[in-house]
Amino acid sequence: FVTQKALNIASTDDDRTRALGDLGISLSDLGAYRACRRPLEIVIAEAPNMLVRANGHLECLKIESSIGDRLAFERHRRALDGLRDRMPPSLVVDFHYKLGIEYHRLGQVHRGRAALDEALFTAMANALAVWRARVERARALV
């Protein structure tokens, strides 16, 4: 019902995508992981913008690791891997940062550490100081 309401309110495709993405993220923030899947799946399937689709997949990484669905997690990881060459450096860092955290949550500590190392390397190579500091804090915790 809420998803349909968000679709009815939106006047353009961009507004519709933004409303669905915001709805999915808000539901995720509330811990309603199963409910947030549908709006994010629509964003991933229908958003014309690659960055919007990639961000939908990034949110889904968190959701799937939170509920322990490793198959869905890997599906989103593979989709993001396929988009990586078209991502700006900051999104590549975000991808590896979130991947590292979520691998750690799934108990895959070595893979998580490797992903955080990749995030740090990319942040440093592209002079992304804020990301570098965030990744270094995360690495210190794992």
mmCIF file of C-alpha atoms in Angstrom:
data_model
loop_
_atom_site.group_PDB
_atom_site.id
_atom_site.type_symbol
_atom_site.label_atom_id
_atom_site.label_comp_id
_atom_site.label_asym_id
_atom_site.label_seq_id
_atom_site.Cartn_x
_atom_site.Cartn_y
_atom_site.Cartn_z
ATOM 1 C CA PHE A 1 0.000 0.000 0.000
ATOM 2 C CA VAL A 2 2.717 2.499 0.953
ATOM 3 C CA THR A 3 4.682 1.697 -2.206
ATOM 4 C CA GLN A 4 1.582 2.339 -4.350
ATOM 5 C CA LYS A 5 0.971 5.629 -2.521
ATOM 6 C CA ALA A 6 4.546 6.762 -3.282
ATOM 7 C CA LEU A 7 4.007 5.942 -6.949
ATOM 8 C CA ASN A 8 0.740 7.871 -7.120
ATOM 9 C CA ILE A 9 2.224 11.029 -5.566
ATOM 10 C CA ALA A 10 5.198 11.250 -7.946
ATOM 11 C CA SER A 11 4.675 13.456 -11.004
ATOM 12 C CA THR A 12 7.795 12.452 -12.999
ATOM 13 C CA ASP A 13 9.873 9.315 -13.372
ATOM 14 C CA ASP A 14 12.698 10.960 -11.403
ATOM 15 C CA ASP A 15 10.279 11.889 -8.602
ATOM 16 C CA ARG A 16 8.904 8.357 -8.629
ATOM 17 C CA THR A 17 12.366 6.817 -8.405
ATOM 18 C CA ARG A 18 13.413 9.240 -5.665
ATOM 19 C CA ALA A 19 10.223 8.558 -3.661
ATOM 20 C CA LEU A 20 10.669 4.803 -3.940
ATOM 21 C CA GLY A 21 14.346 5.001 -2.996
ATOM 22 C CA ASP A 22 13.580 7.216 -0.009
ATOM 23 C CA LEU A 23 10.795 4.869 1.054
ATOM 24 C CA GLY A 24 13.077 1.839 0.816
ATOM 25 C CA ILE A 25 15.854 3.523 2.791
ATOM 26 C CA SER A 26 13.427 4.764 5.448
ATOM 27 C CA LEU A 27 11.945 1.300 5.901
ATOM 28 C CA SER A 28 15.456 -0.148 6.110
ATOM 29 C CA ASP A 29 16.428 2.427 8.742
ATOM 30 C CA LEU A 30 13.396 1.305 10.750
ATOM 31 C CA GLY A 31 14.534 -2.316 10.501
ATOM 32 C CA ALA A 32 11.637 -3.293 8.225
ATOM 33 C CA TYR A 33 14.000 -5.172 5.943
ATOM 34 C CA ARG A 34 11.492 -7.349 4.161
ATOM 35 C CA ALA A 35 9.172 -4.400 3.477
ATOM 36 C CA CYS A 36 11.934 -2.207 2.066
ATOM 37 C CA ARG A 37 12.933 -4.745 -0.563
ATOM 38 C CA ARG A 38 10.053 -4.061 -2.970
ATOM 39 C CA PRO A 39 10.546 -0.308 -3.455
ATOM 40 C CA LEU A 40 14.310 -0.784 -3.861
ATOM 41 C CA GLU A 41 13.788 -3.610 -6.355
ATOM 42 C CA ILE A 42 11.609 -1.264 -8.422
ATOM 43 C CA VAL A 43 14.309 1.414 -8.302
ATOM 44 C CA ILE A 44 16.945 -1.090 -9.426
ATOM 45 C CA ALA A 45 14.769 -2.411 -12.248
ATOM 46 C CA GLU A 46 13.388 0.871 -13.560
ATOM 47 C CA ALA A 47 15.769 3.737 -12.778
ATOM 48 C CA PRO A 48 17.240 5.098 -16.005
ATOM 49 C CA ASN A 49 20.280 6.444 -14.155
ATOM 50 C CA MET A 50 23.101 3.976 -13.426
ATOM 51 C CA LEU A 51 24.075 5.815 -10.232
ATOM 52 C CA VAL A 52 20.551 5.483 -8.860
ATOM 53 C CA ARG A 53 20.497 1.762 -9.677
ATOM 54 C CA ALA A 54 23.917 1.301 -8.072
ATOM 55 C CA ASN A 55 22.758 3.058 -4.910
ATOM 56 C CA GLY A 56 19.713 0.780 -4.825
ATOM 57 C CA HIS A 57 22.010 -2.240 -4.977
ATOM 58 C CA LEU A 58 24.199 -0.749 -2.213
ATOM 59 C CA GLU A 59 21.178 -0.401 0.064
ATOM 60 C CA CYS A 60 20.206 -3.976 -0.728
ATOM 61 C CA LEU A 61 23.651 -5.225 0.379
ATOM 62 C CA LYS A 62 22.862 -3.940 3.871
ATOM 63 C CA ILE A 63 19.365 -5.373 3.848
ATOM 64 C CA GLU A 64 20.387 -8.828 2.695
ATOM 65 C CA SER A 65 23.274 -9.112 5.144
ATOM 66 C CA SER A 66 20.978 -7.943 7.947
ATOM 67 C CA ILE A 67 18.533 -10.752 7.298
ATOM 68 C CA GLY A 68 21.272 -13.249 6.421
ATOM 69 C CA ASP A 69 20.223 -13.870 2.819
ATOM 70 C CA ARG A 70 23.650 -14.666 1.345
ATOM 71 C CA LEU A 71 22.303 -15.536 -2.108
ATOM 72 C CA ALA A 72 20.539 -12.190 -2.508
ATOM 73 C CA PHE A 73 23.597 -10.438 -1.061
ATOM 74 C CA GLU A 74 25.838 -12.036 -3.690
ATOM 75 C CA ARG A 75 23.368 -11.189 -6.455
ATOM 76 C CA HIS A 76 23.596 -7.493 -5.541
ATOM 77 C CA ARG A 77 27.385 -7.701 -5.151
ATOM 78 C CA ARG A 78 27.721 -9.176 -8.638
ATOM 79 C CA ALA A 79 25.453 -6.498 -10.094
ATOM 80 C CA LEU A 80 27.608 -3.806 -8.498
ATOM 81 C CA ASP A 81 30.772 -5.490 -9.772
ATOM 82 C CA GLY A 82 29.274 -5.240 -13.251
ATOM 83 C CA LEU A 83 28.710 -1.500 -12.830
ATOM 84 C CA ARG A 84 32.072 -0.768 -11.235
ATOM 85 C CA ASP A 85 33.840 0.406 -14.406
ATOM 86 C CA ARG A 86 31.196 3.103 -14.873
ATOM 87 C CA MET A 87 31.157 4.287 -11.245
ATOM 88 C CA PRO A 88 32.891 7.454 -10.100
ATOM 89 C CA PRO A 89 35.731 6.802 -7.606
ATOM 90 C CA SER A 90 33.657 7.912 -4.607
ATOM 91 C CA LEU A 91 30.978 5.326 -5.431
ATOM 92 C CA VAL A 92 33.627 2.626 -5.890
ATOM 93 C CA VAL A 93 34.926 3.460 -2.411
ATOM 94 C CA ASP A 94 31.385 3.409 -1.008
ATOM 95 C CA PHE A 95 30.788 0.017 -2.641
ATOM 96 C CA HIS A 96 33.898 -1.556 -1.156
ATOM 97 C CA TYR A 97 33.326 0.138 2.207
ATOM 98 C CA LYS A 98 29.784 -1.222 2.483
ATOM 99 C CA LEU A 99 30.871 -4.563 1.092
ATOM 100 C CA GLY A 100 33.547 -4.810 3.799
ATOM 101 C CA ILE A 101 31.116 -3.976 6.583
ATOM 102 C CA GLU A 102 28.462 -6.365 5.311
ATOM 103 C CA TYR A 103 30.934 -9.224 4.751
ATOM 104 C CA HIS A 104 32.026 -8.728 8.337
ATOM 105 C CA ARG A 105 28.377 -8.867 9.468
ATOM 106 C CA LEU A 106 27.992 -12.154 7.569
ATOM 107 C CA GLY A 107 31.032 -13.561 9.398
ATOM 108 C CA GLN A 108 33.330 -13.393 6.364
ATOM 109 C CA VAL A 109 36.032 -11.385 8.138
ATOM 110 C CA HIS A 110 38.838 -11.935 5.617
ATOM 111 C CA ARG A 111 36.671 -10.913 2.667
ATOM 112 C CA GLY A 112 35.477 -7.914 4.652
ATOM 113 C CA ARG A 113 39.021 -6.828 5.423
ATOM 114 C CA ALA A 114 40.026 -7.227 1.756
ATOM 115 C CA ALA A 115 37.068 -5.089 0.660
ATOM 116 C CA LEU A 116 37.984 -2.385 3.174
ATOM 117 C CA ASP A 117 41.592 -2.509 1.952
ATOM 118 C CA GLU A 118 40.326 -1.974 -1.615
ATOM 119 C CA ALA A 119 38.166 0.934 -0.423
ATOM 120 C CA LEU A 120 41.164 2.513 1.288
ATOM 121 C CA PHE A 121 43.395 2.050 -1.767
ATOM 122 C CA THR A 122 40.799 3.664 -4.041
ATOM 123 C CA ALA A 123 40.198 6.549 -1.613
ATOM 124 C CA MET A 124 43.912 7.241 -1.359
ATOM 125 C CA ALA A 125 44.491 6.949 -5.119
ATOM 126 C CA ASN A 126 41.748 9.508 -5.749
ATOM 127 C CA ALA A 127 42.515 11.901 -2.873
ATOM 128 C CA LEU A 128 39.157 11.266 -1.194
ATOM 129 C CA ALA A 129 40.157 12.373 2.317
ATOM 130 C CA VAL A 130 36.739 12.039 3.941
ATOM 131 C CA TRP A 131 36.322 8.514 2.607
ATOM 132 C CA ARG A 132 39.880 7.661 3.616
ATOM 133 C CA ALA A 133 39.180 8.652 7.225
ATOM 134 C CA ARG A 134 35.888 6.723 7.282
ATOM 135 C CA VAL A 135 37.485 3.568 5.868
ATOM 136 C CA GLU A 136 40.427 3.785 8.267
ATOM 137 C CA ARG A 137 38.006 3.999 11.228
ATOM 138 C CA ALA A 138 36.125 0.945 9.946
ATOM 139 C CA ARG A 139 39.353 -1.005 9.401
ATOM 140 C CA ALA A 140 40.394 -0.286 12.984
ATOM 141 C CA LEU A 141 37.193 -1.923 14.223
ATOM 142 C CA VAL A 142 37.450 -5.153 12.219
#
